[in-house]
PDB file of C-alpha atoms and ligand atoms in Angstrom:
ATOM      1  CA  MET T 253      55.898 -60.425 -15.730  1.00 90.00           C
ATOM      2  CA  ILE T 254      52.240 -60.061 -14.654  1.00 97.00           C
ATOM      3  CA  GLU T 255      50.720 -62.272 -11.999  1.00 98.00           C
ATOM      4  CA  PHE T 256      47.207 -62.212 -10.583  1.00 98.00           C
ATOM      5  CA  LYS T 257      47.022 -63.958  -7.197  1.00 98.00           C
ATOM      6  CA  ASN T 258      43.678 -64.881  -5.713  1.00 98.00           C
ATOM      7  CA  LEU T 259      42.249 -61.622  -7.034  1.00 98.00           C
ATOM      8  CA  ARG T 260      38.714 -60.709  -5.984  1.00 98.00           C
ATOM      9  CA  LYS T 261      36.482 -57.804  -6.841  1.00 98.00           C
ATOM     10  CA  SER T 262      32.988 -57.098  -5.590  1.00 98.00           C
ATOM     11  CA  PHE T 263      30.572 -54.313  -6.417  1.00 97.00           C
ATOM     12  CA  GLY T 264      28.387 -54.055  -3.336  1.00 96.00           C
ATOM     13  CA  THR T 265      27.475 -57.604  -2.409  1.00 95.00           C
ATOM     14  CA  ARG T 266      28.047 -58.938  -5.927  1.00 97.00           C
ATOM     15  CA  GLU T 267      31.402 -60.591  -6.514  1.00 97.00           C
ATOM     16  CA  VAL T 268      32.414 -60.272 -10.184  1.00 97.00           C
ATOM     17  CA  ILE T 269      36.022 -61.554  -9.959  1.00 98.00           C
ATOM     18  CA  LYS T 270      36.140 -64.704  -7.887  1.00 97.00           C
ATOM     19  CA  GLY T 271      39.704 -65.525  -6.940  1.00 96.00           C
ATOM     20  CA  LEU T 272      41.617 -65.144 -10.189  1.00 97.00           C
ATOM     21  CA  ASN T 273      45.010 -66.883 -10.368  1.00 98.00           C
ATOM     22  CA  LEU T 274      46.924 -66.276 -13.578  1.00 98.00           C
ATOM     23  CA  THR T 275      50.494 -65.686 -14.719  1.00 98.00           C
ATOM     24  CA  VAL T 276      51.097 -63.797 -17.951  1.00 98.00           C
ATOM     25  CA  ASN T 277      54.554 -64.625 -19.301  1.00 96.00           C
ATOM     26  CA  GLU T 278      56.926 -62.016 -20.633  1.00 95.00           C
ATOM     27  CA  GLY T 279      56.514 -61.585 -24.389  1.00 96.00           C
ATOM     28  CA  GLU T 280      53.374 -63.653 -24.781  1.00 97.00           C
ATOM     29  CA  ILE T 281      50.043 -62.755 -26.366  1.00 97.00           C
ATOM     30  CA  LEU T 282      47.374 -63.888 -23.944  1.00 98.00           C
ATOM     31  CA  PHE T 283      43.692 -63.826 -24.856  1.00 97.00           C
ATOM     32  CA  LEU T 284      41.113 -63.338 -22.126  1.00 97.00           C
ATOM     33  CA  LEU T 285      37.981 -64.777 -23.628  1.00 96.00           C
ATOM     34  CA  GLY T 286      34.428 -64.959 -22.352  1.00 94.00           C
ATOM     35  CA  THR T 287      30.824 -63.908 -22.896  1.00 91.00           C
ATOM     36  CA  SER T 288      29.875 -60.355 -21.939  1.00 92.00           C
ATOM     37  CA  GLY T 289      29.653 -59.436 -18.276  1.00 94.00           C
ATOM     38  CA  THR T 290      32.120 -62.094 -17.083  1.00 95.00           C
ATOM     39  CA  GLY T 291      34.702 -59.680 -15.733  1.00 96.00           C
ATOM     40  CA  LYS T 292      37.169 -59.253 -18.600  1.00 96.00           C
ATOM     41  CA  SER T 293      37.221 -55.451 -18.617  1.00 95.00           C
ATOM     42  CA  VAL T 294      37.187 -55.318 -14.826  1.00 96.00           C
ATOM     43  CA  THR T 295      40.347 -57.475 -14.809  1.00 96.00           C
ATOM     44  CA  LEU T 296      42.162 -55.003 -17.083  1.00 95.00           C
ATOM     45  CA  LYS T 297      40.929 -52.045 -15.035  1.00 94.00           C
ATOM     46  CA  LEU T 298      42.214 -53.626 -11.811  1.00 95.00           C
ATOM     47  CA  LEU T 299      45.608 -54.108 -13.453  1.00 95.00           C
ATOM     48  CA  VAL T 300      46.004 -50.419 -14.326  1.00 92.00           C
ATOM     49  CA  GLY T 301      44.332 -49.097 -11.188  1.00 92.00           C
ATOM     50  CA  LEU T 302      41.139 -47.771 -12.771  1.00 92.00           C
ATOM     51  CA  LEU T 303      39.312 -49.952 -10.219  1.00 94.00           C
ATOM     52  CA  GLU T 304      40.414 -51.057  -6.752  1.00 95.00           C
ATOM     53  CA  SER T 305      40.454 -54.777  -5.924  1.00 96.00           C
ATOM     54  CA  THR T 306      38.569 -56.147  -2.923  1.00 97.00           C
ATOM     55  CA  SER T 307      41.391 -58.578  -2.074  1.00 97.00           C
ATOM     56  CA  GLY T 308      44.290 -60.433  -3.661  1.00 98.00           C
ATOM     57  CA  GLU T 309      47.451 -59.319  -5.407  1.00 97.00           C
ATOM     58  CA  ILE T 310      48.545 -58.202  -8.869  1.00 97.00           C
ATOM     59  CA  TRP T 311      52.270 -58.382  -9.467  1.00 97.00           C
ATOM     60  CA  VAL T 312      53.811 -56.357 -12.302  1.00 96.00           C
ATOM     61  CA  ASP T 313      57.609 -56.577 -12.706  1.00 93.00           C
ATOM     62  CA  GLY T 314      58.077 -57.698  -9.117  1.00 93.00           C
ATOM     63  CA  GLU T 315      55.763 -55.165  -7.457  1.00 94.00           C
ATOM     64  CA  ASP T 316      52.298 -55.759  -6.011  1.00 96.00           C
ATOM     65  CA  VAL T 317      50.322 -52.910  -7.580  1.00 95.00           C
ATOM     66  CA  THR T 318      47.195 -53.442  -5.464  1.00 94.00           C
ATOM     67  CA  LYS T 319      49.013 -51.551  -2.698  1.00 90.00           C
ATOM     68  CA  PHE T 320      49.828 -48.644  -5.002  1.00 93.00           C
ATOM     69  CA  SER T 321      48.802 -45.019  -4.561  1.00 91.00           C
ATOM     70  CA  GLU T 322      47.356 -43.067  -7.481  1.00 89.00           C
ATOM     71  CA  ASP T 323      50.815 -41.553  -8.143  1.00 90.00           C
ATOM     72  CA  GLU T 324      52.500 -44.931  -8.257  1.00 91.00           C
ATOM     73  CA  PHE T 325      49.873 -46.160 -10.703  1.00 90.00           C
ATOM     74  CA  LEU T 326      50.976 -43.463 -13.138  1.00 88.00           C
ATOM     75  CA  ARG T 327      54.254 -45.358 -13.384  1.00 87.00           C
ATOM     76  CA  ILE T 328      52.389 -48.610 -14.184  1.00 89.00           C
ATOM     77  CA  ARG T 329      50.145 -46.910 -16.730  1.00 87.00           C
ATOM     78  CA  ARG T 330      53.249 -45.551 -18.418  1.00 87.00           C
ATOM     79  CA  LYS T 331      54.408 -49.143 -18.939  1.00 91.00           C
ATOM     80  CA  CYS T 332      51.013 -50.132 -20.324  1.00 93.00           C
ATOM     81  CA  GLY T 333      49.566 -49.108 -23.649  1.00 92.00           C
ATOM     82  CA  MET T 334      45.790 -49.466 -23.663  1.00 90.00           C
ATOM     83  CA  VAL T 335      43.654 -49.864 -26.750  1.00 89.00           C
ATOM     84  CA  PHE T 336      39.907 -49.705 -26.318  1.00 83.00           C
ATOM     85  CA  GLN T 337      37.050 -50.731 -28.550  1.00 81.00           C
ATOM     86  CA  HIS T 338      36.660 -47.241 -29.999  1.00 83.00           C
ATOM     87  CA  PRO T 339      39.674 -45.357 -31.316  1.00 82.00           C
ATOM     88  CA  ALA T 340      39.180 -42.320 -28.997  1.00 86.00           C
ATOM     89  CA  LEU T 341      41.355 -39.985 -31.061  1.00 94.00           C
ATOM     90  CA  PHE T 342      41.180 -36.209 -30.775  1.00 95.00           C
ATOM     91  CA  ASP T 343      38.952 -35.164 -33.673  1.00 96.00           C
ATOM     92  CA  SER T 344      40.372 -31.647 -33.855  1.00 96.00           C
ATOM     93  CA  LEU T 345      44.013 -32.742 -34.035  1.00 97.00           C
ATOM     94  CA  THR T 346      45.708 -34.100 -37.142  1.00 97.00           C
ATOM     95  CA  VAL T 347      46.695 -37.769 -37.359  1.00 98.00           C
ATOM     96  CA  PHE T 348      50.300 -36.663 -36.854  1.00 98.00           C
ATOM     97  CA  GLU T 349      49.477 -34.696 -33.687  1.00 97.00           C
ATOM     98  CA  ASN T 350      47.340 -37.526 -32.334  1.00 97.00           C
ATOM     99  CA  VAL T 351      50.284 -39.929 -32.558  1.00 96.00           C
ATOM    100  CA  ALA T 352      52.712 -37.279 -31.250  1.00 96.00           C
ATOM    101  CA  PHE T 353      50.469 -36.403 -28.273  1.00 94.00           C
ATOM    102  CA  GLY T 354      51.772 -38.932 -25.743  1.00 89.00           C
ATOM    103  CA  LEU T 355      55.357 -38.441 -26.913  1.00 91.00           C
ATOM    104  CA  ARG T 356      55.179 -34.710 -26.223  1.00 92.00           C
ATOM    105  CA  LYS T 357      53.649 -35.357 -22.815  1.00 87.00           C
ATOM    106  CA  LEU T 358      55.985 -38.095 -21.609  1.00 86.00           C
ATOM    107  CA  PHE T 359      59.332 -37.474 -23.256  1.00 87.00           C
ATOM    108  CA  LYS T 360      61.641 -34.575 -23.885  1.00 88.00           C
ATOM    109  CA  LEU T 361      62.241 -34.970 -27.596  1.00 91.00           C
ATOM    110  CA  ASP T 362      63.079 -32.390 -30.230  1.00 93.00           C
ATOM    111  CA  GLU T 363      60.771 -31.913 -33.220  1.00 94.00           C
ATOM    112  CA  LYS T 364      62.992 -33.945 -35.514  1.00 95.00           C
ATOM    113  CA  GLU T 365      62.894 -36.950 -33.180  1.00 95.00           C
ATOM    114  CA  ILE T 366      59.140 -36.614 -32.756  1.00 96.00           C
ATOM    115  CA  THR T 367      58.625 -36.515 -36.524  1.00 96.00           C
ATOM    116  CA  GLN T 368      60.812 -39.600 -36.986  1.00 95.00           C
ATOM    117  CA  ARG T 369      59.003 -41.568 -34.296  1.00 94.00           C
ATOM    118  CA  VAL T 370      55.521 -40.628 -35.515  1.00 96.00           C
ATOM    119  CA  ARG T 371      56.447 -41.636 -39.084  1.00 95.00           C
ATOM    120  CA  ARG T 372      57.917 -44.941 -37.903  1.00 93.00           C
ATOM    121  CA  CYS T 373      54.789 -45.766 -35.889  1.00 94.00           C
ATOM    122  CA  LEU T 374      52.461 -44.901 -38.763  1.00 95.00           C
ATOM    123  CA  GLU T 375      54.580 -47.107 -41.038  1.00 92.00           C
ATOM    124  CA  MET T 376      54.291 -49.972 -38.545  1.00 90.00           C
ATOM    125  CA  VAL T 377      50.495 -49.858 -38.817  1.00 91.00           C
ATOM    126  CA  HIS T 378      50.686 -49.447 -42.611  1.00 91.00           C
ATOM    127  CA  VAL T 379      49.214 -45.953 -42.728  1.00 92.00           C
ATOM    128  CA  SER T 380      50.676 -43.335 -45.031  1.00 89.00           C
ATOM    129  CA  GLY T 381      49.667 -40.095 -46.678  1.00 92.00           C
ATOM    130  CA  VAL T 382      47.126 -38.994 -44.058  1.00 96.00           C
ATOM    131  CA  GLU T 383      49.385 -37.322 -41.476  1.00 96.00           C
ATOM    132  CA  GLN T 384      47.788 -33.916 -41.983  1.00 97.00           C
ATOM    133  CA  LYS T 385      44.185 -35.148 -42.072  1.00 97.00           C
ATOM    134  CA  THR T 386      41.971 -35.232 -38.996  1.00 97.00           C
ATOM    135  CA  PRO T 387      40.315 -38.476 -37.784  1.00 96.00           C
ATOM    136  CA  PRO T 388      36.847 -37.612 -39.184  1.00 96.00           C
ATOM    137  CA  GLN T 389      38.429 -37.298 -42.643  1.00 97.00           C
ATOM    138  CA  ILE T 390      39.692 -40.906 -42.684  1.00 96.00           C
ATOM    139  CA  SER T 391      37.908 -44.274 -42.544  1.00 92.00           C
ATOM    140  CA  TYR T 392      37.048 -46.027 -39.276  1.00 90.00           C
ATOM    141  CA  GLY T 393      39.511 -48.824 -40.010  1.00 89.00           C
ATOM    142  CA  MET T 394      42.214 -46.230 -40.596  1.00 93.00           C
ATOM    143  CA  GLN T 395      41.331 -44.519 -37.297  1.00 94.00           C
ATOM    144  CA  LYS T 396      41.780 -47.879 -35.585  1.00 92.00           C
ATOM    145  CA  ARG T 397      45.279 -48.159 -37.054  1.00 92.00           C
ATOM    146  CA  VAL T 398      46.135 -44.616 -35.997  1.00 95.00           C
ATOM    147  CA  SER T 399      45.031 -45.382 -32.448  1.00 93.00           C
ATOM    148  CA  LEU T 400      47.347 -48.413 -32.463  1.00 92.00           C
ATOM    149  CA  ALA T 401      50.183 -46.198 -33.721  1.00 94.00           C
ATOM    150  CA  ARG T 402      49.493 -43.702 -30.947  1.00 94.00           C
ATOM    151  CA  THR T 403      49.548 -46.461 -28.326  1.00 93.00           C
ATOM    152  CA  VAL T 404      52.862 -47.939 -29.426  1.00 92.00           C
ATOM    153  CA  ALA T 405      54.523 -44.534 -29.927  1.00 93.00           C
ATOM    154  CA  THR T 406      55.456 -44.274 -26.254  1.00 91.00           C
ATOM    155  CA  GLU T 407      57.029 -47.753 -26.382  1.00 90.00           C
ATOM    156  CA  PRO T 408      54.977 -49.506 -23.702  1.00 94.00           C
ATOM    157  CA  ARG T 409      56.248 -52.912 -22.558  1.00 95.00           C
ATOM    158  CA  ILE T 410      52.732 -54.153 -21.891  1.00 96.00           C
ATOM    159  CA  LEU T 411      49.884 -53.838 -24.397  1.00 96.00           C
ATOM    160  CA  LEU T 412      46.292 -54.183 -23.233  1.00 96.00           C
ATOM    161  CA  PHE T 413      43.460 -54.469 -25.742  1.00 95.00           C
ATOM    162  CA  ASP T 414      39.816 -54.370 -24.737  1.00 94.00           C
ATOM    163  CA  GLU T 415      37.638 -55.811 -27.519  1.00 92.00           C
ATOM    164  CA  PRO T 416      39.830 -54.266 -30.231  1.00 90.00           C
ATOM    165  CA  THR T 417      37.786 -55.692 -33.105  1.00 88.00           C
ATOM    166  CA  THR T 418      34.221 -55.589 -31.772  1.00 85.00           C
ATOM    167  CA  GLY T 419      31.935 -53.925 -34.304  1.00 82.00           C
ATOM    168  CA  LEU T 420      34.450 -54.068 -37.163  1.00 84.00           C
ATOM    169  CA  ASP T 421      33.763 -55.697 -40.520  1.00 85.00           C
ATOM    170  CA  PRO T 422      35.597 -59.026 -41.174  1.00 85.00           C
ATOM    171  CA  VAL T 423      38.284 -57.472 -43.388  1.00 85.00           C
ATOM    172  CA  THR T 424      39.183 -54.757 -40.861  1.00 86.00           C
ATOM    173  CA  THR T 425      38.962 -57.295 -38.019  1.00 88.00           C
ATOM    174  CA  ASN T 426      41.501 -59.447 -39.753  1.00 88.00           C
ATOM    175  CA  ALA T 427      43.791 -56.483 -40.423  1.00 88.00           C
ATOM    176  CA  VAL T 428      43.623 -55.303 -36.787  1.00 89.00           C
ATOM    177  CA  ASN T 429      44.341 -58.825 -35.519  1.00 92.00           C
ATOM    178  CA  GLN T 430      47.365 -59.160 -37.775  1.00 91.00           C
ATOM    179  CA  LEU T 431      48.577 -55.780 -36.524  1.00 90.00           C
ATOM    180  CA  ILE T 432      48.198 -56.811 -32.887  1.00 93.00           C
ATOM    181  CA  LYS T 433      50.374 -59.820 -33.579  1.00 94.00           C
ATOM    182  CA  GLU T 434      52.904 -57.915 -35.697  1.00 91.00           C
ATOM    183  CA  LEU T 435      53.266 -55.082 -33.196  1.00 91.00           C
ATOM    184  CA  SER T 436      53.492 -57.367 -30.162  1.00 94.00           C
ATOM    185  CA  ARG T 437      56.228 -59.464 -31.759  1.00 94.00           C
ATOM    186  CA  ARG T 438      58.154 -56.563 -33.220  1.00 91.00           C
ATOM    187  CA  LEU T 439      58.103 -54.512 -30.018  1.00 91.00           C
ATOM    188  CA  LYS T 440      58.478 -57.636 -27.835  1.00 95.00           C
ATOM    189  CA  THR T 441      55.614 -56.574 -25.594  1.00 96.00           C
ATOM    190  CA  THR T 442      53.595 -58.695 -23.231  1.00 97.00           C
ATOM    191  CA  SER T 443      50.037 -58.422 -24.517  1.00 97.00           C
ATOM    192  CA  ILE T 444      46.631 -59.157 -23.018  1.00 97.00           C
ATOM    193  CA  VAL T 445      43.756 -59.114 -25.488  1.00 96.00           C
ATOM    194  CA  VAL T 446      40.203 -59.127 -24.125  1.00 96.00           C
ATOM    195  CA  SER T 447      37.817 -60.611 -26.638  1.00 93.00           C
ATOM    196  CA  HIS T 448      34.768 -62.739 -27.217  1.00 88.00           C
ATOM    197  CA  ASP T 449      36.035 -63.841 -30.624  1.00 89.00           C
ATOM    198  CA  MET T 450      37.428 -67.383 -30.415  1.00 92.00           C
ATOM    199  CA  GLN T 451      38.455 -67.338 -34.082  1.00 90.00           C
ATOM    200  CA  CYS T 452      40.778 -64.370 -33.474  1.00 91.00           C
ATOM    201  CA  ALA T 453      42.113 -65.978 -30.318  1.00 94.00           C
ATOM    202  CA  ILE T 454      42.990 -69.192 -32.130  1.00 94.00           C
ATOM    203  CA  GLU T 455      44.732 -67.285 -34.901  1.00 92.00           C
ATOM    204  CA  ILE T 456      46.946 -65.022 -32.828  1.00 94.00           C
ATOM    205  CA  ALA T 457      47.124 -66.089 -29.165  1.00 97.00           C
ATOM    206  CA  ASP T 458      50.012 -67.902 -27.536  1.00 97.00           C
ATOM    207  CA  ARG T 459      47.597 -68.906 -24.781  1.00 98.00           C
ATOM    208  CA  ILE T 460      43.863 -68.512 -24.280  1.00 98.00           C
ATOM    209  CA  VAL T 461      42.166 -68.063 -20.921  1.00 98.00           C
ATOM    210  CA  VAL T 462      38.431 -68.711 -20.893  1.00 97.00           C
ATOM    211  CA  LEU T 463      36.635 -66.785 -18.190  1.00 97.00           C
ATOM    212  CA  ASP T 464      33.089 -67.411 -16.986  1.00 96.00           C
ATOM    213  CA  GLN T 465      31.385 -65.340 -14.314  1.00 94.00           C
ATOM    214  CA  GLY T 466      34.599 -64.107 -12.770  1.00 95.00           C
ATOM    215  CA  ALA T 467      36.475 -67.414 -12.749  1.00 96.00           C
ATOM    216  CA  ILE T 468      38.825 -69.231 -15.127  1.00 97.00           C
ATOM    217  CA  VAL T 469      37.190 -72.310 -16.612  1.00 96.00           C
ATOM    218  CA  ASP T 470      39.944 -73.280 -19.030  1.00 97.00           C
ATOM    219  CA  ILE T 471      43.421 -72.213 -20.079  1.00 97.00           C
ATOM    220  CA  GLY T 472      45.785 -73.452 -22.750  1.00 97.00           C
ATOM    221  CA  THR T 473      47.392 -73.014 -26.153  1.00 98.00           C
ATOM    222  CA  PRO T 474      45.005 -72.645 -29.117  1.00 97.00           C
ATOM    223  CA  ALA T 475      45.562 -76.334 -29.949  1.00 97.00           C
ATOM    224  CA  GLU T 476      44.673 -77.340 -26.389  1.00 97.00           C
ATOM    225  CA  ILE T 477      41.617 -75.076 -26.248  1.00 96.00           C
ATOM    226  CA  MET T 478      40.355 -76.468 -29.562  1.00 95.00           C
ATOM    227  CA  LYS T 479      40.240 -79.913 -27.923  1.00 95.00           C
ATOM    228  CA  SER T 480      38.680 -78.686 -24.658  1.00 95.00           C
ATOM    229  CA  LYS T 481      35.899 -80.721 -23.078  1.00 95.00           C
ATOM    230  CA  HIS T 482      34.436 -77.759 -21.170  1.00 95.00           C
ATOM    231  CA  PRO T 483      30.848 -77.038 -22.350  1.00 95.00           C
ATOM    232  CA  LEU T 484      31.328 -73.260 -22.641  1.00 94.00           C
ATOM    233  CA  VAL T 485      34.568 -73.677 -24.603  1.00 94.00           C
ATOM    234  CA  LYS T 486      32.888 -76.265 -26.826  1.00 94.00           C
ATOM    235  CA  ASP T 487      30.112 -73.720 -27.531  1.00 93.00           C
ATOM    236  CA  PHE T 488      32.704 -71.144 -28.547  1.00 92.00           C
ATOM    237  CA  MET T 489      34.402 -73.722 -30.795  1.00 91.00           C
ATOM    238  CA  ALA T 490      31.091 -74.734 -32.366  1.00 90.00           C
ATOM    239  CA  GLU T 491      30.626 -71.131 -33.483  1.00 87.00           C
ATOM    240  CA  VAL T 492      34.098 -71.052 -35.033  1.00 88.00           C
ATOM    241  CA  ASN T 493      33.440 -74.330 -36.873  1.00 87.00           C
ATOM    242  CA  GLN T 494      30.065 -73.148 -38.121  1.00 87.00           C
ATOM    243  CA  ALA T 495      31.591 -69.972 -39.493  1.00 83.00           C
ATOM    244  CA  ALA T 496      34.331 -71.998 -41.222  1.00 83.00           C
ATOM    245  CA  GLU T 497      31.735 -74.303 -42.767  1.00 85.00           C
ATOM    246  CA  ALA T 498      29.665 -71.349 -43.948  1.00 84.00           C
ATOM    247  CA  ARG T 499      32.768 -69.895 -45.626  1.00 80.00           C
ATOM    248  CA  SER T 500      33.779 -73.114 -47.347  1.00 82.00           C
ATOM    249  CA  GLY T 501      30.149 -73.790 -48.329  1.00 76.00           C
ATOM    250  CA  GLY T 502      30.109 -70.430 -50.058  1.00 62.00           C
ATOM    251  CA  LEU T 503      33.006 -71.303 -52.348  1.00 56.00           C
TER     252      LEU T 503
HETATM  253  N1  ADP D 727      31.788 -49.769 -12.042  1.00 56.66           N
HETATM  254  C1  ADP D 727      30.960 -50.819 -11.887  1.00 56.66           C
HETATM  255  N2  ADP D 727      29.991 -50.806 -10.939  1.00 56.66           N
HETATM  256  C2  ADP D 727      29.163 -51.869 -10.759  1.00 56.66           C
HETATM  257  N3  ADP D 727      29.227 -52.995 -11.482  1.00 56.66           N
HETATM  258  C3  ADP D 727      30.167 -53.074 -12.455  1.00 56.66           C
HETATM  259  C4  ADP D 727      31.078 -51.989 -12.705  1.00 56.66           C
HETATM  260  N4  ADP D 727      31.885 -52.342 -13.721  1.00 56.66           N
HETATM  261  C5  ADP D 727      31.512 -53.596 -14.087  1.00 56.66           C
HETATM  262  N5  ADP D 727      30.476 -54.027 -13.334  1.00 56.66           N
HETATM  263  C6  ADP D 727      29.841 -55.366 -13.436  1.00 56.66           C
HETATM  264  O1  ADP D 727      30.837 -56.349 -13.348  1.00 56.66           O
HETATM  265  C7  ADP D 727      30.553 -57.427 -14.230  1.00 56.66           C
HETATM  266  C8  ADP D 727      31.750 -57.658 -15.147  1.00 56.66           C
HETATM  267  O2  ADP D 727      31.861 -56.537 -16.014  1.00 56.66           O
HETATM  268  P1  ADP D 727      32.931 -56.426 -17.187  1.00 56.66           P
HETATM  269  O3  ADP D 727      34.273 -56.817 -16.687  1.00 56.66           O
HETATM  270  O4  ADP D 727      32.794 -55.072 -17.757  1.00 56.66           O
HETATM  271  O5  ADP D 727      32.402 -57.526 -18.218  1.00 56.66           O
HETATM  272  P2  ADP D 727      33.057 -57.955 -19.623  1.00 56.66           P
HETATM  273  O6  ADP D 727      33.534 -59.355 -19.445  1.00 56.66           O
HETATM  274  O7  ADP D 727      31.929 -57.897 -20.602  1.00 56.66           O
HETATM  275  O8  ADP D 727      34.148 -56.984 -19.958  1.00 56.66           O
HETATM  276  C9  ADP D 727      29.293 -57.058 -14.992  1.00 56.66           C
HETATM  277  O9  ADP D 727      28.221 -57.729 -14.392  1.00 56.66           O
HETATM  278  C10 ADP D 727      29.178 -55.568 -14.796  1.00 56.66           C
HETATM  279  O10 ADP D 727      27.832 -55.177 -14.760  1.00 56.66           O
HETATM  280 MG1   MG D 728      34.224 -55.548 -21.445  1.00 56.66          MG
END
């Protein structure tokens, strides 16, 4: 479905992606995990053409997108739903219009179809009763859900999340993670989630890729990653175990 082949990216003389080789299977939830500044966001941006690679290939559905023009990238972006750290909703539009926005732009649908689709998407993220409110009138966690609804409304086949839970409280983090899993499975999307949260990765990933300074240092299922001997991965796991101990100690 998506394949990175010997992908490299430099800014000036500094190489930040150092020959990435990775296949993302159709329908899987893949976590791209690493400390900050290791090239996670750059990898996503190369995939959707927001940055240009220095060398290498990125195959999406049988096409190498690194050769694409700006126009051709529009087609790829249409396949990809992107969710960023901050909800980035239009504050002056209602929740309903925010979710309807992409639908109106990309598809020729009548009002009845738009209403049905918006309602269905809001139901999928468990939001109801706020259609006519604007984003500033609802909670941050709710805004997060609305932004997920807006992303899935156009039925992308690929979902890309960049630090979707960074800065959220534990309860909202958990809810957003469950939603990522629910939506990915229900819509049968291929999903890449960029994160530095190993706990989330273990809970919802099919596979975890650990990135360090632009290179993959480990890759595997959550069970495999939990047993990893790599020092960086062991550090990440130590944090997860400490948090678990703190929680059980508190009971
Ligand atoms: N547009 C840019 N120009 C120059 N350097 C950049 C640019 N975007 C990212 N970088 C650098 O590339 C490295 C990887 O960045 P990024 O992928 O954003 O890290 P993260 O893993 O935290 O998402 C960082 O050192 C960052 O400073
Ligand atoms: Mg980033």
